[in-house]
Short mmCIF file of C-alpha atoms and ligand atoms in Angstrom, two decimals:
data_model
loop_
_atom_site.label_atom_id
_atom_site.label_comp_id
_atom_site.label_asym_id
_atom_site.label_seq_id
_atom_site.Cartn_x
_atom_site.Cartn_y
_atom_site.Cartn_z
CA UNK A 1 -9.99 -14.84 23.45
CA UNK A 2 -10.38 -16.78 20.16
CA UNK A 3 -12.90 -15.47 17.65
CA UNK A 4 -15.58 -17.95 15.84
CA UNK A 5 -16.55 -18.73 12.14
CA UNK A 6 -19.66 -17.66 13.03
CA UNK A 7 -18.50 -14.02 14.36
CA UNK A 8 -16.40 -13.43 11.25
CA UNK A 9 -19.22 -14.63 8.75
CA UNK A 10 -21.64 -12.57 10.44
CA UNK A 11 -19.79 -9.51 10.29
CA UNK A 12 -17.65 -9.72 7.08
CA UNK A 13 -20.67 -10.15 4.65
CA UNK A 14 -19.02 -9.79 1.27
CA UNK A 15 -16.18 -11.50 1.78
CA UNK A 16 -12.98 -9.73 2.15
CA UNK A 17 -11.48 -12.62 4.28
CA UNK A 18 -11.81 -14.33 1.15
CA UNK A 19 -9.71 -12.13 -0.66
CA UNK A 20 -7.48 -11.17 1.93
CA UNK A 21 -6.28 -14.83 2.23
CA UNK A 22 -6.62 -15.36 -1.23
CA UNK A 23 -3.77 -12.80 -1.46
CA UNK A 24 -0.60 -14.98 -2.56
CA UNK A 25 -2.66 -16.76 -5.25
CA UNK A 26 -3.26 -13.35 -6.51
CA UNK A 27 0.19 -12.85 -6.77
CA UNK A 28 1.02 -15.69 -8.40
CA UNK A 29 -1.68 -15.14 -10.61
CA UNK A 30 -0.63 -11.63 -11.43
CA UNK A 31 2.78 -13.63 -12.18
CA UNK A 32 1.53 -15.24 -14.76
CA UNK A 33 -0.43 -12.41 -16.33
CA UNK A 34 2.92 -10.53 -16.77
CA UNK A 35 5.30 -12.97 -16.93
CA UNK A 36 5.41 -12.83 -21.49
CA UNK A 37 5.31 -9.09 -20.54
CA UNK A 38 6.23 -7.00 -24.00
CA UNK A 39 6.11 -3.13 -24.12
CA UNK A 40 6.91 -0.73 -26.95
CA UNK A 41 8.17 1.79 -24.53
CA UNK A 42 11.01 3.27 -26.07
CA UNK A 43 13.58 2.87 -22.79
CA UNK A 44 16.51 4.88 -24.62
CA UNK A 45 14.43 7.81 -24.12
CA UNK A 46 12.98 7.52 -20.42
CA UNK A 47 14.54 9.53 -17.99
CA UNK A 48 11.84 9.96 -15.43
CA UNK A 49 8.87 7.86 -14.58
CA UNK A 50 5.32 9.58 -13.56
CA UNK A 51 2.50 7.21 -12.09
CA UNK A 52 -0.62 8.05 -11.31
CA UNK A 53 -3.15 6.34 -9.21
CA UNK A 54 -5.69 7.25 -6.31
CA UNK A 55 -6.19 5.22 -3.31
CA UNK A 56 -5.55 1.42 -3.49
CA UNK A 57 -4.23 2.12 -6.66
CA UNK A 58 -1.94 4.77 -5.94
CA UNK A 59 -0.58 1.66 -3.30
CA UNK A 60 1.20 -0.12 -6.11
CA UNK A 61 2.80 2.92 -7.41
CA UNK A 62 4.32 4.21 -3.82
CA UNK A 63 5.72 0.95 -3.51
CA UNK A 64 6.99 0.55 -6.54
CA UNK A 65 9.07 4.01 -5.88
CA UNK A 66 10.28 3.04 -2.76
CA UNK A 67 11.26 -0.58 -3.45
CA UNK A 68 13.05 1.00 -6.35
CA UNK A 69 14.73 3.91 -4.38
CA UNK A 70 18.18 2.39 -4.26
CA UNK A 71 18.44 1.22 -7.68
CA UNK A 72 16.35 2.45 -10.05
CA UNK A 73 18.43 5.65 -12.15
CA UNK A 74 15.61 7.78 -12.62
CA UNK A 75 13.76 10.24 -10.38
CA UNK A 76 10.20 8.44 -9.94
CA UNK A 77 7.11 10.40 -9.05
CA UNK A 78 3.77 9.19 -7.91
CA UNK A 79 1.12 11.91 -8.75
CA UNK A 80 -2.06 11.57 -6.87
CA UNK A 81 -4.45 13.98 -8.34
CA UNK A 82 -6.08 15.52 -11.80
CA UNK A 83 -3.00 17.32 -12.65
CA UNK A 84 0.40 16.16 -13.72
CA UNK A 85 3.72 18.53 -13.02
CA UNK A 86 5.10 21.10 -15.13
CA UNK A 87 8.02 18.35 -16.35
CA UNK A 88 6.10 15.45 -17.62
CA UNK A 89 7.43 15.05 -21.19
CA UNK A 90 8.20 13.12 -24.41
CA UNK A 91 11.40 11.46 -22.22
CA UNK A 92 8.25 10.40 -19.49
CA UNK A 93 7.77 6.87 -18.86
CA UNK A 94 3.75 7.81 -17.54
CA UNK A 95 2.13 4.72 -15.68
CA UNK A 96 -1.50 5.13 -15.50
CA UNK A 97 -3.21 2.75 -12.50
CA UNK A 98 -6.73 2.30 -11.83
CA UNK A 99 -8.78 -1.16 -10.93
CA UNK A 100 -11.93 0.37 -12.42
CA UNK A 101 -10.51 1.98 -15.16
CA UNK A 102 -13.00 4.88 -13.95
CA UNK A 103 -11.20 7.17 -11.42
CA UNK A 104 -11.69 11.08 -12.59
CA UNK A 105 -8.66 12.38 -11.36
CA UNK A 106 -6.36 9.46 -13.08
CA UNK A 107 -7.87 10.03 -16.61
CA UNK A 108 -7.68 13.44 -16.31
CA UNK A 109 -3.95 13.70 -15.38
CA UNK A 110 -3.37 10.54 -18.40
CA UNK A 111 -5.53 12.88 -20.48
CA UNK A 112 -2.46 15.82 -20.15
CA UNK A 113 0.50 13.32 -20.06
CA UNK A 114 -0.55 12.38 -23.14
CA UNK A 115 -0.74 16.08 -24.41
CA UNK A 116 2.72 15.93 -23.62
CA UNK A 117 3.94 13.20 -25.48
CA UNK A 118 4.69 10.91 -22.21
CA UNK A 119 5.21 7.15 -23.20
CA UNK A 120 2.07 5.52 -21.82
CA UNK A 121 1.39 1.67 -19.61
CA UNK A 122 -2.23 2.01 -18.23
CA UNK A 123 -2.49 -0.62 -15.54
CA UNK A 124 -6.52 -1.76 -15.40
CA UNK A 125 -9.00 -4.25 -15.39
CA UNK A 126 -11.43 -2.03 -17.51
CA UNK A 127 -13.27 0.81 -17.42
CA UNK A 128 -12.69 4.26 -19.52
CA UNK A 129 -9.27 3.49 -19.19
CA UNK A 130 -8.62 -0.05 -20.61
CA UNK A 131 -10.99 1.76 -23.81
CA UNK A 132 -8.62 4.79 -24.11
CA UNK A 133 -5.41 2.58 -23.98
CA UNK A 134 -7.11 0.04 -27.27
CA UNK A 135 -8.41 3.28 -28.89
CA UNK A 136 -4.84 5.48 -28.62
CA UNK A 137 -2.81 2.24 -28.59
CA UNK A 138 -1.06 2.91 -25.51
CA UNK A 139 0.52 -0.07 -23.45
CA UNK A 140 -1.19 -1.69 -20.89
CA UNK A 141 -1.32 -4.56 -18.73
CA UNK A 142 -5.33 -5.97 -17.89
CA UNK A 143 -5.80 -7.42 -14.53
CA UNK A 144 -8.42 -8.93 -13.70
CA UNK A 145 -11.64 -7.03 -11.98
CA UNK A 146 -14.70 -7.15 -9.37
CA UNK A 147 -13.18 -7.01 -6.00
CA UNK A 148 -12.15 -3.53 -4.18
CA UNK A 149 -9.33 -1.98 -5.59
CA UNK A 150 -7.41 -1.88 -1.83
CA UNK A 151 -7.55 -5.84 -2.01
CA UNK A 152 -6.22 -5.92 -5.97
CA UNK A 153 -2.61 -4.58 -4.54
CA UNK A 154 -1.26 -8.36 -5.95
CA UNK A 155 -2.44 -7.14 -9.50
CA UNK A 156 -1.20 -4.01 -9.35
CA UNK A 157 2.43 -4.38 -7.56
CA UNK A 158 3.36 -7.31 -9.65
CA UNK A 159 2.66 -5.36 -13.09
CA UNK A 160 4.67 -2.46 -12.19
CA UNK A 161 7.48 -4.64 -10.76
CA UNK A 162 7.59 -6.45 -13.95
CA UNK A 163 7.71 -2.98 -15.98
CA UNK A 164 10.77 -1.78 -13.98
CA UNK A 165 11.95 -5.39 -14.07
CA UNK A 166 11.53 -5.54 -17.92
CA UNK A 167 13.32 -1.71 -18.06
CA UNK A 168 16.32 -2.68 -16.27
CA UNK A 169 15.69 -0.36 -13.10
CA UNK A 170 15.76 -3.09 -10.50
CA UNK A 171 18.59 -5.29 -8.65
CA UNK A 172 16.36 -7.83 -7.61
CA UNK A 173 14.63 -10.52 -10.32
CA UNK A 174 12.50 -13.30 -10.38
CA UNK A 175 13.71 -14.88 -7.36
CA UNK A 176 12.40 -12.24 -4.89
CA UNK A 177 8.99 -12.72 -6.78
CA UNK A 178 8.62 -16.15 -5.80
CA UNK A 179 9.86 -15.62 -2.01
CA UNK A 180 7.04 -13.44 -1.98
CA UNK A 181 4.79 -16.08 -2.97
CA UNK A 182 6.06 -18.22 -1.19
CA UNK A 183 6.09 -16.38 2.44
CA UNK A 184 3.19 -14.77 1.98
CA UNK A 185 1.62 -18.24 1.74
CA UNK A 186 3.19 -19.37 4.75
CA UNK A 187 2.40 -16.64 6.94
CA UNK A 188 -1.19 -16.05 5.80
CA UNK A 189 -1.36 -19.81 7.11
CA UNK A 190 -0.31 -18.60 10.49
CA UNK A 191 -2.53 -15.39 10.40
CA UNK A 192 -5.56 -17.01 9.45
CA UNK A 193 -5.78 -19.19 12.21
CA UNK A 194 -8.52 -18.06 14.31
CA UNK A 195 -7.62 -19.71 17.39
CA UNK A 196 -4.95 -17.15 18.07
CA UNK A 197 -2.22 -15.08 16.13
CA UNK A 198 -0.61 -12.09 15.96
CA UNK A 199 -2.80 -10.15 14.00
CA UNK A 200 -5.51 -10.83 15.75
CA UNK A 201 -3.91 -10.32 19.19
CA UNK A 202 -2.20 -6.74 17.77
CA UNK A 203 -5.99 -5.99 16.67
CA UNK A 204 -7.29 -6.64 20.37
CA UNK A 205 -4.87 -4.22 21.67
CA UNK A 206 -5.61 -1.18 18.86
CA UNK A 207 -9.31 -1.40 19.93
CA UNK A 208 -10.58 1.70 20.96
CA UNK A 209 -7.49 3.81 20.15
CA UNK A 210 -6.15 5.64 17.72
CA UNK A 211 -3.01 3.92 15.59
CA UNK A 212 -0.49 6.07 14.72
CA UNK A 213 2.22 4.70 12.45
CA UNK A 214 5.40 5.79 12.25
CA UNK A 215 8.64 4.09 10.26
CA UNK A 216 11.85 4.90 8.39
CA UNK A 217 10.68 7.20 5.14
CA UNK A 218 12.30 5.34 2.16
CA UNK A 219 11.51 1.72 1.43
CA UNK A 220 8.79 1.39 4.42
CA UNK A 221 7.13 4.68 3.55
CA UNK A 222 4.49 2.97 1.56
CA UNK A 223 4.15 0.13 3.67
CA UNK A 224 3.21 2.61 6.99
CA UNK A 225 1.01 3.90 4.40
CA UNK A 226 -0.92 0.90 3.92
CA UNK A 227 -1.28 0.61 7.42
CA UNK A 228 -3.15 3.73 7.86
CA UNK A 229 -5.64 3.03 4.64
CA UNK A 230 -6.37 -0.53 5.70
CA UNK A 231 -7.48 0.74 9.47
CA UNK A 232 -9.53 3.73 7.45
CA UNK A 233 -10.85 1.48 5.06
CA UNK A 234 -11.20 -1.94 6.67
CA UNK A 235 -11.92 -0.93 9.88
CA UNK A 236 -13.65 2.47 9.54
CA UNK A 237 -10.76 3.62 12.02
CA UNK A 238 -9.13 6.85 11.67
CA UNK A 239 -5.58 6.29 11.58
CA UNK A 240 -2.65 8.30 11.87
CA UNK A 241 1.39 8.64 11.20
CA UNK A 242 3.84 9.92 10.02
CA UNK A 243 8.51 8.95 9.09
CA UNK A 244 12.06 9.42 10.58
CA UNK A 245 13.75 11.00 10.46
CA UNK A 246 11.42 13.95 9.66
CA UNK A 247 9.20 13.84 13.09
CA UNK A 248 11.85 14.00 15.33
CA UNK A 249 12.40 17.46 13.76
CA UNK A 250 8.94 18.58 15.11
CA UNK A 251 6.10 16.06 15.19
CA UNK A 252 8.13 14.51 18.44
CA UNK A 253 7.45 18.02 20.60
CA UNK A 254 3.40 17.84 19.77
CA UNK A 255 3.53 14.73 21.98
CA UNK A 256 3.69 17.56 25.01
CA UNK A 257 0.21 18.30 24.89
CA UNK A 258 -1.68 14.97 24.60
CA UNK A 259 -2.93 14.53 27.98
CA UNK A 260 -6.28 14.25 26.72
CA UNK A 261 -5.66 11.60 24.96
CA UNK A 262 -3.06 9.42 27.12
CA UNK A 263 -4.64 6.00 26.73
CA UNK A 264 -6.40 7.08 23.98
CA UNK A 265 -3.57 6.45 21.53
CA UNK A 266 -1.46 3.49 19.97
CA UNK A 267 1.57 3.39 18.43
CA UNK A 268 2.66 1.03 15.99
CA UNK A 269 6.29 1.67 14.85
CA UNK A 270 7.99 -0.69 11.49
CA UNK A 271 11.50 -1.78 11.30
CA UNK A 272 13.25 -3.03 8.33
CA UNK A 273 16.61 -4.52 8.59
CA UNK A 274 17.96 -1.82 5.93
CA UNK A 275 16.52 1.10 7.87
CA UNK A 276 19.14 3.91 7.93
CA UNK A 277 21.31 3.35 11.24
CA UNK A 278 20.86 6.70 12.27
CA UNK A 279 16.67 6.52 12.09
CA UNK A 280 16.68 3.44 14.00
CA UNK A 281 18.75 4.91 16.88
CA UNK A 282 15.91 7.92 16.57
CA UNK A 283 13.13 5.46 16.30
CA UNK A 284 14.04 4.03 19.47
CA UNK A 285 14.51 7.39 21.41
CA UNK A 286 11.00 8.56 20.40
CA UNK A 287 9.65 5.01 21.48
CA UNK A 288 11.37 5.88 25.03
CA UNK A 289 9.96 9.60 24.86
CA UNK A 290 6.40 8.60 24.07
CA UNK A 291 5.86 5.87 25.64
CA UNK A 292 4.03 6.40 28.84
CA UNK A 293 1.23 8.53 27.06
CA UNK A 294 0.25 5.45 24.71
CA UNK A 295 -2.14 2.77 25.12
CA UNK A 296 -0.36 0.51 23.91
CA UNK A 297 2.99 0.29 21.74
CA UNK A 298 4.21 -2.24 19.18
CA UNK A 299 7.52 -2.77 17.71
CA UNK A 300 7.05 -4.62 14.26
CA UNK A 301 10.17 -6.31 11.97
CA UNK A 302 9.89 -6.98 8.97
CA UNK A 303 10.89 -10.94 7.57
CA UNK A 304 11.98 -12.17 4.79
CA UNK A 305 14.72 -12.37 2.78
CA UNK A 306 14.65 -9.94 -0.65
CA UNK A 307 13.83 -6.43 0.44
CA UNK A 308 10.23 -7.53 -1.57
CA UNK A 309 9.63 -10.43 1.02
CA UNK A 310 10.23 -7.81 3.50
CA UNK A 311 7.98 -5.02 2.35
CA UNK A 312 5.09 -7.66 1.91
CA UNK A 313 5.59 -9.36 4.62
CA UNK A 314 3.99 -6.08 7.03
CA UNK A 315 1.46 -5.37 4.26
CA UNK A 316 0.24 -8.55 4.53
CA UNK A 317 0.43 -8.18 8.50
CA UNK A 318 -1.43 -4.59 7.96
CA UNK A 319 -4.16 -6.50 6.10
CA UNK A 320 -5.06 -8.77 8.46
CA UNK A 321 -4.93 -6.79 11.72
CA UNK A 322 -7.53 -3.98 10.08
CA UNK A 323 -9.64 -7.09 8.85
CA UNK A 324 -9.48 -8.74 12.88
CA UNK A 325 -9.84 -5.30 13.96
CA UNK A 326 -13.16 -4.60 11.46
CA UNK A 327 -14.69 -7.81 12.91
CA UNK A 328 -13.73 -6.81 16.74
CA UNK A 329 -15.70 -3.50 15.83
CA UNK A 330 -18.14 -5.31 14.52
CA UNK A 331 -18.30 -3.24 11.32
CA UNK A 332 -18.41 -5.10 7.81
CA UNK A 333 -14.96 -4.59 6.49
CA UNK A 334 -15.82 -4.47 2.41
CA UNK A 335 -18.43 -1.14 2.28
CA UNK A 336 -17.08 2.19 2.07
CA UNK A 337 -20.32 4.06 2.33
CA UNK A 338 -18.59 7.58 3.41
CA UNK A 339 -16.73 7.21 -0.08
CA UNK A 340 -19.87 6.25 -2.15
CA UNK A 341 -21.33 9.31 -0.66
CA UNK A 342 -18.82 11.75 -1.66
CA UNK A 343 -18.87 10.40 -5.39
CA UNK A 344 -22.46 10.47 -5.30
CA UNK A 345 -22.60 14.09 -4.09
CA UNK A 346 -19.82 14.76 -6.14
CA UNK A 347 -21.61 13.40 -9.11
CA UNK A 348 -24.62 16.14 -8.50
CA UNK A 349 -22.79 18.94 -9.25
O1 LIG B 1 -8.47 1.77 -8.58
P1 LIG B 1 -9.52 2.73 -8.90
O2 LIG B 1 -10.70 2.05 -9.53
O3 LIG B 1 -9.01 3.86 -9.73
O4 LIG B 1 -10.04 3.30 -7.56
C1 LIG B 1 -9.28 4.13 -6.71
C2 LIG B 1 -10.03 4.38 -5.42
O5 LIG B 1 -11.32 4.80 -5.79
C3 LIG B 1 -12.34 4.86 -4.79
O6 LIG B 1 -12.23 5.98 -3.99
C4 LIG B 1 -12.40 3.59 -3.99
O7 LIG B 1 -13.40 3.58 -3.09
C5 LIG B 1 -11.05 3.36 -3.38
O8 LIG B 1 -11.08 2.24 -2.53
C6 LIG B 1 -10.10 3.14 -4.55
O9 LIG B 1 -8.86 2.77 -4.09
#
């Protein structure tokens, strides 16, 4: 069954289909921002990279460590809380990312990397942070602001791929920018046609259930990741998973005692092309294992050529099916009241 105008406009009331399919022009727009990009990190010295970020801006950062995992020399961390490790030093490339600019626990851990010496980017679009970096005179890159930071991800991925790009720490350039651009364009065409596609349809069949998400653990990491924050965020739908090959070394034998919730559960399982052999022959076993206690059970590829095309190509699927699946729940996809409670609470104390 095809959804209306009228149902989506009624339900999404600030917007986010608007920014959602505004998505590659934000990309190509965060292009341009960066594309002059000059930094007076000193790269003779950087031997390990520290970001920090918290929720849709800790996003950018994961991915940028997993795209990076094959060919980037140094260890790369992503720290997602007030405190930075033990290690973080003078030789510390630290990458500060926040949309407001306002996030507690990233100034706090910036405030200690820079206690350390670290060499500091903020990425930002204001805030505390953007203040700090003009003050100190720190490096950073300033995106533009006023939407939520989950649908930003354009303005923060693209800065951080230009910073490795700039470094030296990646083995693909320009070229796999502008495939991105390029596909995502195309299939945001496809998945914003209302009359029927396959966000929508995967959305129909995750109503009512739980997703769980499982996929390889080094390049699609993040992306499963996504998944699960866009359901949570998006569609106010608690959202589960977890990678191979660790799960099949103990996750798999919890599915024993799920009775209770046979029919109650989906599965949603993401392949990449350059998924370890090994995982993908384990991916499939635990599809045959657990498949007659799901709902439902969907095998997703990724497409694309670079390895950035591919990563992008299931975020951008991710973002749509929690925005279909916000409207089919009839639940306003932008407000995150549970979240403004907890700061406001948090702010009492
Ligand atoms: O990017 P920032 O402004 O630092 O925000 C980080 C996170 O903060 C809040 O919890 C928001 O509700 C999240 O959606 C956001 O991702």
């Amino acid at each position: 069954m095809q959804l209306t105008r009228e149902q989506i406009t009624s339900v999404d009331g600030q917007n986010m289909w608007e920014l959602i399919a505004g998505f590659p022009n934000q990309w190509d727009e965060a292009m341009k921002i960066t594309e002059d990009l000059s930094l007076s990190v000193d790269s003779d010295k950087v031997n390990k990279i520290c970001c920090v970020g918290m929720g849709g801006s800790a996003m950018g950062p994961d991915l940028i460590k997993a795209y990076s995992f094959g060919c980037c020399p140094h260890p790369v961390e992503v720290i997602r809380h007030y405190s930075v490790p033990n290690w973080v030093d003078e030789n510390t490339l630290f990458i500060a990312c926040s949309f407001s600019g306002n996030t507690e626990e990233t100034l706090s851990a910036l405030e200690q990397a820079r206690e350390k010496g670290a060499q500091i980017i903020a990425i930002t679009s204001g805030g505390t942070l953007l203040l700090n970096a003009t003050k100190e005179e720190f490096d950073y890159i300033k995106i533009p602001g006023g939407i939520p930071p989950r649908a930003a991800l354009g303005f923060s991925f693209v800065p951080l791929f230009r910073i490795f790009s700039y470094l030296g720490f990646l083995d693909e350039g320009e070229e796999a920018l502008s495939e991105t651009e390029l596909f995502l364009s195309q299939q945001g065409e496809l998945l914003s046609d209302i009359s029927d596609n396959e966000a929508l349809s995967l959305a129909r069949e995750l109503q009512d259930t739980l997703p769980i998400v499982y996929s390889d653990s080094t390049v699609m990491k993040p992306v499963n990741q996504r998944w699960r924050n866009q359901f949570e965020e998006n569609s106010k739908t608690l959202s589960y998973g977890n990678v191979l090959p660790e799960m099949t070394h103990n996750e798999i034998v919890g599915w024993e005692q799920v009775v209770h919730l046979t029919g109650r559960l989906s599965v949603i399982m993401l392949f990449d092309k350059a998924d370890d052999k090994r995982v993908r022959k384990r991916m499939r076993i635990v599809k045959d294992l657990i498949e007659d206690q799901v709902a439902s059970i969907h095998v997703l590829s990724t497409r694309g050529e670079s390895r950035l095309t591919r990563m992008f190509s299931l975020i951008q699927m991710a973002d749509w099916t929690s925005f279909y699946l916000a409207i089919i729940n009839n639940v306003d996809p932008t407000p995150i009241a549970k979240i403004d409670l907890l700061k406001s609470r948090l702010a009492e104390e």
